[in-house]
Amino acid sequence: MVNSTEQTAEELRHYVRIENLPYGIAAKDISMYFKPYDRFTRFYLKRRVAKDSQVLLTHPRVTVAYDNPDIVDEIMMNRPYQIGDCKLFLRRCLPISKKHPLEAFVTVRKMIIRTKTEHPHDILPDDMSIIEYLSPAGGKIEYFERLDDQTVLVQFDDYDPVDICCLSRPHFIGSQEIEMEKCLDEKLVRASIEKKQLNHASNIDTDSEAVSTTSPDPVLSIDDHIDQLRATYSQMTSDAEHHHQELVASLSAEWEQTAKERIRLERLAIDCKTECDRLENENRYYQKLYSESLREKPDVQNEGEAKLSDAYQKTRNAQQKYEKLLQNH
């Protein structure tokens, strides 16, 4: 599997992740489906819930790479895709960093644009400049709101433009560096800005010199950290629940198949036992006829021996088949 913690954003631009594949699909079928887009240079197919597990995913997923990252752009542009009854879900591979630990695991249409944290007094460029800067990412901006002088909330009509912006760091509008990140919880962002505005309002009457030399309120940093931890915990819980649902679905399918196979073998064993009993009764019947024929008609001895031998052979074959079924069961 591609390791997003060790690869750079530039390297990951060559990768695309394909999810919700049909159960039991073969690697060659995936290759043939995406053959019009050129040959894969990397192919990581995940069929099991864990490396050493025997439990199969109900919907496998695969991560593929191409020599040319433009192919990934073309694939994402031509969505949606469908194989059989399964509508595929495609997304780009993002790096995992300490600053953005969850971006590689979530897909959202909202994005936060803010000034660099190292420059708390900077102001974002005007709205038109930001919108023009975002245009190469593609997609349509459905919602644009300046939350304050340092923060803008943007919502696209698709999740891919957000992933493109995350892969394209660092960002500069003119000579000013800005930060872009996925909006994991809009309520937390708005609450953090409201706290900052309330804190600023409470300090209006403070001496200007003291304000200019006082470091930012550490409470805001702690609150932001708590908000980030809450978002991380919420996402981890959601991922765990999704993983649990996949595991339960896979186990249920396996248990149902095993139960059906057991019932089939039990029925075969019963049928085989019935046939064996019938052949044994038939064998005794022919033995009785043979004995009577020897006493009454010695000239039919050869015919009786042939029938007896045939009945014995059928009985022997049925007994062997019954014993083999019992061993398999």
Short mmCIF file of C-alpha atoms in Angstrom, two decimals:
data_model
loop_
_atom_site.label_atom_id
_atom_site.label_comp_id
_atom_site.label_asym_id
_atom_site.label_seq_id
_atom_site.Cartn_x
_atom_site.Cartn_y
_atom_site.Cartn_z
CA MET A 1 0.00 0.00 0.00
CA VAL A 2 1.17 3.51 -0.74
CA ASN A 3 2.58 5.15 2.37
CA SER A 4 1.31 8.73 2.55
CA THR A 5 3.52 9.52 5.53
CA GLU A 6 6.74 8.99 3.55
CA GLN A 7 5.84 10.34 0.11
CA THR A 8 5.72 13.98 -0.86
CA ALA A 9 2.74 15.79 -2.33
CA GLU A 10 4.52 15.91 -5.69
CA GLU A 11 4.91 12.11 -5.69
CA LEU A 12 1.31 11.56 -4.62
CA ARG A 13 0.03 13.61 -7.55
CA HIS A 14 0.65 10.44 -9.61
CA TYR A 15 -1.73 8.33 -7.45
CA VAL A 16 -5.50 7.85 -7.38
CA ARG A 17 -7.52 5.73 -4.97
CA ILE A 18 -10.52 3.71 -6.27
CA GLU A 19 -13.06 2.47 -3.73
CA ASN A 20 -16.36 0.52 -3.69
CA LEU A 21 -15.19 -2.07 -6.22
CA PRO A 22 -17.39 -5.18 -6.79
CA TYR A 23 -16.79 -8.15 -4.47
CA GLY A 24 -14.26 -10.61 -5.87
CA ILE A 25 -13.15 -8.43 -8.79
CA ALA A 26 -9.87 -9.50 -10.38
CA ALA A 27 -6.87 -7.22 -10.88
CA LYS A 28 -6.99 -7.78 -14.65
CA ASP A 29 -10.63 -6.60 -14.74
CA ILE A 30 -9.63 -3.31 -13.07
CA SER A 31 -6.73 -2.92 -15.51
CA MET A 32 -9.01 -3.52 -18.49
CA TYR A 33 -11.61 -1.04 -17.22
CA PHE A 34 -9.06 1.77 -16.90
CA LYS A 35 -6.99 0.67 -19.91
CA PRO A 36 -7.98 3.76 -22.01
CA TYR A 37 -6.02 5.92 -19.53
CA ASP A 38 -2.65 4.20 -20.04
CA ARG A 39 -0.85 1.50 -18.06
CA PHE A 40 -0.50 1.51 -14.28
CA THR A 41 3.01 1.94 -12.86
CA ARG A 42 1.89 0.96 -9.34
CA PHE A 43 -1.04 -1.22 -8.28
CA TYR A 44 -2.05 -1.87 -4.65
CA LEU A 45 -5.25 -3.96 -4.34
CA LYS A 46 -6.73 -4.40 -0.85
CA ARG A 47 -9.14 -7.35 -0.56
CA ARG A 48 -8.94 -8.17 3.18
CA VAL A 49 -9.80 -6.14 6.26
CA ALA A 50 -6.23 -6.71 7.52
CA LYS A 51 -3.00 -8.13 6.11
CA ASP A 52 -3.18 -11.49 7.94
CA SER A 53 -6.98 -11.73 8.09
CA GLN A 54 -9.06 -14.26 6.20
CA VAL A 55 -12.05 -11.91 6.19
CA LEU A 56 -12.64 -10.33 2.78
CA LEU A 57 -13.93 -6.81 2.21
CA THR A 58 -17.40 -6.65 0.71
CA HIS A 59 -16.10 -3.85 -1.55
CA PRO A 60 -12.33 -4.01 -2.24
CA ARG A 61 -10.31 -0.86 -2.95
CA VAL A 62 -7.22 -0.21 -5.02
CA THR A 63 -4.57 2.51 -5.23
CA VAL A 64 -2.94 2.99 -8.63
CA ALA A 65 -0.25 5.28 -10.00
CA TYR A 66 0.57 6.66 -13.46
CA ASP A 67 3.76 8.06 -14.95
CA ASN A 68 1.99 11.28 -15.91
CA PRO A 69 -0.02 13.10 -13.18
CA ASP A 70 -2.14 14.68 -15.92
CA ILE A 71 -3.77 11.26 -16.35
CA VAL A 72 -5.00 11.45 -12.76
CA ASP A 73 -6.53 14.86 -13.55
CA GLU A 74 -8.25 13.36 -16.61
CA ILE A 75 -9.59 10.40 -14.64
CA MET A 76 -11.01 12.65 -11.93
CA MET A 77 -12.52 14.96 -14.54
CA ASN A 78 -14.37 12.06 -16.25
CA ARG A 79 -16.19 10.83 -13.14
CA PRO A 80 -18.50 9.04 -12.40
CA TYR A 81 -17.48 5.43 -13.10
CA GLN A 82 -19.47 2.26 -12.52
CA ILE A 83 -18.63 -1.46 -12.66
CA GLY A 84 -21.72 -3.65 -12.56
CA ASP A 85 -24.01 -2.36 -9.83
CA CYS A 86 -21.18 -0.63 -7.97
CA LYS A 87 -20.66 3.11 -8.43
CA LEU A 88 -16.94 3.69 -7.91
CA PHE A 89 -15.62 6.35 -5.55
CA LEU A 90 -12.35 7.97 -6.66
CA ARG A 91 -10.16 10.43 -4.80
CA ARG A 92 -6.60 11.66 -4.85
CA CYS A 93 -3.95 10.48 -2.39
CA LEU A 94 -2.83 13.19 0.04
CA PRO A 95 0.21 13.27 2.32
CA ILE A 96 -0.21 12.72 6.07
CA SER A 97 1.47 15.41 8.15
CA LYS A 98 1.46 16.48 11.78
CA LYS A 99 -0.25 19.73 10.87
CA HIS A 100 -2.93 18.03 8.74
CA PRO A 101 -3.25 14.44 10.05
CA LEU A 102 -6.79 13.81 8.78
CA GLU A 103 -6.79 15.33 5.29
CA ALA A 104 -5.77 12.06 3.63
CA PHE A 105 -8.78 10.22 5.09
CA VAL A 106 -11.70 12.60 4.52
CA THR A 107 -13.32 14.14 1.46
CA VAL A 108 -15.08 17.49 1.88
CA ARG A 109 -16.27 20.29 -0.38
CA LYS A 110 -15.47 23.08 2.08
CA MET A 111 -12.08 24.69 2.59
CA ILE A 112 -10.64 27.26 4.96
CA ILE A 113 -8.27 29.95 3.64
CA ARG A 114 -6.36 31.90 6.26
CA THR A 115 -3.26 34.00 6.77
CA LYS A 116 -0.08 32.38 8.05
CA THR A 117 -0.19 31.76 11.79
CA GLU A 118 3.31 33.24 12.02
CA HIS A 119 1.91 36.57 10.80
CA PRO A 120 -1.14 37.30 13.03
CA HIS A 121 -1.49 40.89 11.79
CA ASP A 122 -1.66 40.05 8.07
CA ILE A 123 -4.88 40.50 6.14
CA LEU A 124 -6.03 38.22 3.33
CA PRO A 125 -6.14 39.61 -0.23
CA ASP A 126 -9.46 40.84 -1.59
CA ASP A 127 -12.19 38.35 -2.48
CA MET A 128 -11.73 38.66 -6.25
CA SER A 129 -8.02 37.89 -6.02
CA ILE A 130 -8.74 34.76 -3.97
CA ILE A 131 -11.44 33.56 -6.39
CA GLU A 132 -9.14 34.07 -9.39
CA TYR A 133 -6.36 32.19 -7.60
CA LEU A 134 -8.71 29.22 -6.98
CA SER A 135 -9.94 28.99 -10.58
CA PRO A 136 -7.16 26.61 -11.82
CA ALA A 137 -8.28 24.02 -9.23
CA GLY A 138 -11.45 23.56 -11.28
CA GLY A 139 -14.96 23.10 -10.00
CA LYS A 140 -17.56 25.73 -9.25
CA ILE A 141 -17.54 27.87 -6.11
CA GLU A 142 -20.99 27.50 -4.55
CA TYR A 143 -20.34 29.56 -1.43
CA PHE A 144 -17.76 32.18 -0.46
CA GLU A 145 -17.72 33.95 2.92
CA ARG A 146 -15.09 36.13 4.54
CA LEU A 147 -15.38 35.20 8.22
CA ASP A 148 -12.90 37.89 9.26
CA ASP A 149 -9.87 39.70 7.84
CA GLN A 150 -7.72 36.58 8.28
CA THR A 151 -10.17 33.79 7.36
CA VAL A 152 -12.31 32.85 4.34
CA LEU A 153 -14.69 29.89 3.98
CA VAL A 154 -15.09 28.44 0.47
CA GLN A 155 -17.43 25.68 -0.67
CA PHE A 156 -17.05 23.97 -4.07
CA ASP A 157 -19.56 21.83 -5.96
CA ASP A 158 -17.12 18.87 -5.70
CA TYR A 159 -14.49 17.53 -3.30
CA ASP A 160 -11.69 17.23 -5.88
CA PRO A 161 -10.79 20.98 -6.07
CA VAL A 162 -10.22 20.90 -2.30
CA ASP A 163 -7.84 17.92 -2.66
CA ILE A 164 -6.01 19.71 -5.49
CA CYS A 165 -5.44 22.75 -3.27
CA CYS A 166 -4.12 20.52 -0.47
CA LEU A 167 -1.69 18.89 -2.91
CA SER A 168 -0.52 22.26 -4.26
CA ARG A 169 0.96 23.76 -1.09
CA PRO A 170 2.53 26.27 -0.51
CA HIS A 171 0.14 28.94 -1.80
CA PHE A 172 1.05 32.52 -2.72
CA ILE A 173 -1.28 35.26 -3.88
CA GLY A 174 1.07 37.87 -5.17
CA SER A 175 3.94 37.86 -2.69
CA GLN A 176 1.78 36.92 0.30
CA GLU A 177 1.84 33.31 1.48
CA ILE A 178 -1.52 31.96 2.64
CA GLU A 179 -2.73 28.67 4.15
CA MET A 180 -5.44 26.40 2.75
CA GLU A 181 -6.86 23.38 4.57
CA LYS A 182 -9.95 21.19 4.56
CA CYS A 183 -12.84 22.40 6.69
CA LEU A 184 -13.53 19.41 8.94
CA ASP A 185 -15.97 21.23 11.23
CA GLU A 186 -17.44 24.58 10.20
CA LYS A 187 -19.06 25.13 13.61
CA LEU A 188 -15.70 24.88 15.38
CA VAL A 189 -14.13 27.34 12.93
CA ARG A 190 -16.91 29.87 13.46
CA ALA A 191 -16.80 29.39 17.24
CA SER A 192 -13.02 29.99 17.26
CA ILE A 193 -13.42 33.21 15.25
CA GLU A 194 -16.21 34.41 17.53
CA LYS A 195 -13.98 33.86 20.57
CA LYS A 196 -11.21 35.82 18.90
CA GLN A 197 -13.57 38.69 18.05
CA LEU A 198 -14.97 38.79 21.60
CA ASN A 199 -11.46 38.82 22.99
CA HIS A 200 -10.53 41.66 20.63
CA ALA A 201 -13.62 43.66 21.64
CA SER A 202 -12.80 43.27 25.33
CA ASN A 203 -9.34 44.73 24.70
CA ILE A 204 -10.46 47.84 22.78
CA ASP A 205 -9.94 50.10 25.78
CA THR A 206 -6.51 48.67 26.54
CA ASP A 207 -3.47 50.90 26.10
CA SER A 208 -2.33 50.70 22.46
CA GLU A 209 1.32 50.20 23.40
CA ALA A 210 0.45 47.34 25.71
CA VAL A 211 -1.71 45.78 23.01
CA SER A 212 1.07 45.96 20.46
CA THR A 213 3.60 44.27 22.74
CA THR A 214 1.34 41.66 24.33
CA SER A 215 1.59 38.19 22.85
CA PRO A 216 -1.60 36.51 21.57
CA ASP A 217 -3.94 35.12 24.22
CA PRO A 218 -2.75 31.55 24.92
CA VAL A 219 -6.33 30.50 25.67
CA LEU A 220 -7.13 30.69 21.97
CA SER A 221 -4.27 28.34 21.17
CA ILE A 222 -5.48 25.84 23.76
CA ASP A 223 -9.05 26.05 22.47
CA ASP A 224 -7.90 25.54 18.92
CA HIS A 225 -5.90 22.53 20.05
CA ILE A 226 -8.94 21.09 21.84
CA ASP A 227 -11.07 21.67 18.76
CA GLN A 228 -8.50 19.86 16.64
CA LEU A 229 -8.43 16.94 19.08
CA ARG A 230 -12.21 16.73 19.02
CA ALA A 231 -12.25 16.72 15.24
CA THR A 232 -9.55 14.03 15.18
CA TYR A 233 -11.44 11.89 17.70
CA SER A 234 -14.70 12.30 15.76
CA GLN A 235 -13.03 11.24 12.51
CA MET A 236 -11.30 8.26 14.12
CA THR A 237 -14.63 7.15 15.62
CA SER A 238 -16.33 7.47 12.24
CA ASP A 239 -13.56 5.46 10.54
CA ALA A 240 -13.74 2.76 13.23
CA GLU A 241 -17.52 2.47 12.86
CA HIS A 242 -17.19 2.19 9.08
CA HIS A 243 -14.48 -0.47 9.47
CA HIS A 244 -16.68 -2.35 11.95
CA GLN A 245 -19.63 -2.31 9.55
CA GLU A 246 -17.46 -3.70 6.75
CA LEU A 247 -16.15 -6.42 9.05
CA VAL A 248 -19.64 -7.44 10.23
CA ALA A 249 -20.94 -7.51 6.66
CA SER A 250 -18.03 -9.68 5.51
CA LEU A 251 -18.36 -12.09 8.43
CA SER A 252 -22.14 -12.36 7.94
CA ALA A 253 -21.66 -13.22 4.27
CA GLU A 254 -19.06 -15.87 5.12
CA TRP A 255 -21.18 -17.38 7.90
CA GLU A 256 -24.23 -17.53 5.63
CA GLN A 257 -22.22 -19.27 2.90
CA THR A 258 -20.75 -21.75 5.40
CA ALA A 259 -24.23 -22.57 6.76
CA LYS A 260 -25.57 -23.18 3.25
CA GLU A 261 -22.63 -25.46 2.43
CA ARG A 262 -23.11 -27.42 5.66
CA ILE A 263 -26.81 -27.96 4.93
CA ARG A 264 -25.97 -29.11 1.40
CA LEU A 265 -23.43 -31.65 2.69
CA GLU A 266 -25.85 -32.93 5.32
CA ARG A 267 -28.50 -33.48 2.66
CA LEU A 268 -26.00 -35.29 0.45
CA ALA A 269 -24.99 -37.49 3.37
CA ILE A 270 -28.65 -38.37 4.08
CA ASP A 271 -29.30 -39.12 0.38
CA CYS A 272 -26.19 -41.27 0.22
CA LYS A 273 -27.19 -43.21 3.36
CA THR A 274 -30.67 -43.80 1.94
CA GLU A 275 -29.22 -45.05 -1.35
CA CYS A 276 -26.79 -47.30 0.53
CA ASP A 277 -29.64 -48.86 2.56
CA ARG A 278 -31.67 -49.38 -0.59
CA LEU A 279 -28.79 -51.15 -2.33
CA GLU A 280 -28.16 -53.36 0.70
CA ASN A 281 -31.82 -54.45 0.71
CA GLU A 282 -31.61 -55.06 -3.03
CA ASN A 283 -28.46 -57.08 -2.50
CA ARG A 284 -30.16 -59.29 0.11
CA TYR A 285 -33.14 -59.73 -2.19
CA TYR A 286 -30.94 -60.92 -5.08
CA GLN A 287 -29.01 -63.21 -2.75
CA LYS A 288 -32.30 -64.79 -1.70
CA LEU A 289 -33.38 -65.18 -5.33
CA TYR A 290 -30.02 -66.67 -6.20
CA SER A 291 -30.23 -69.22 -3.40
CA GLU A 292 -33.74 -70.22 -4.46
CA SER A 293 -32.68 -70.48 -8.10
CA LEU A 294 -29.86 -72.85 -7.21
CA ARG A 295 -32.31 -75.17 -5.52
CA GLU A 296 -35.02 -74.94 -8.17
CA LYS A 297 -33.21 -74.14 -11.44
CA PRO A 298 -29.46 -74.90 -11.54
CA ASP A 299 -29.36 -73.72 -15.17
CA VAL A 300 -29.83 -70.04 -14.13
CA GLN A 301 -26.82 -70.07 -11.78
CA ASN A 302 -24.69 -67.96 -14.11
CA GLU A 303 -27.40 -65.27 -14.42
CA GLY A 304 -27.84 -65.15 -10.66
CA GLU A 305 -24.12 -64.80 -10.07
CA ALA A 306 -23.95 -61.88 -12.53
CA LYS A 307 -26.80 -60.05 -10.80
CA LEU A 308 -25.30 -60.71 -7.38
CA SER A 309 -21.91 -59.42 -8.49
CA ASP A 310 -23.50 -56.28 -9.96
CA ALA A 311 -25.49 -55.60 -6.78
CA TYR A 312 -22.39 -56.11 -4.65
CA GLN A 313 -20.38 -53.66 -6.75
CA LYS A 314 -23.13 -50.99 -6.53
CA THR A 315 -23.29 -51.43 -2.78
CA ARG A 316 -19.53 -51.11 -2.46
CA ASN A 317 -19.44 -47.91 -4.59
CA ALA A 318 -22.25 -46.32 -2.59
CA GLN A 319 -20.54 -47.19 0.71
CA GLN A 320 -17.26 -45.59 -0.44
CA LYS A 321 -19.09 -42.43 -1.59
CA TYR A 322 -20.91 -42.19 1.77
CA GLU A 323 -17.66 -42.57 3.75
CA LYS A 324 -15.96 -39.89 1.62
CA LEU A 325 -18.82 -37.43 2.22
CA LEU A 326 -18.65 -38.09 5.95
CA GLN A 327 -14.91 -37.31 5.94
CA ASN A 328 -15.44 -34.03 4.05
CA HIS A 329 -18.31 -33.03 6.34
#
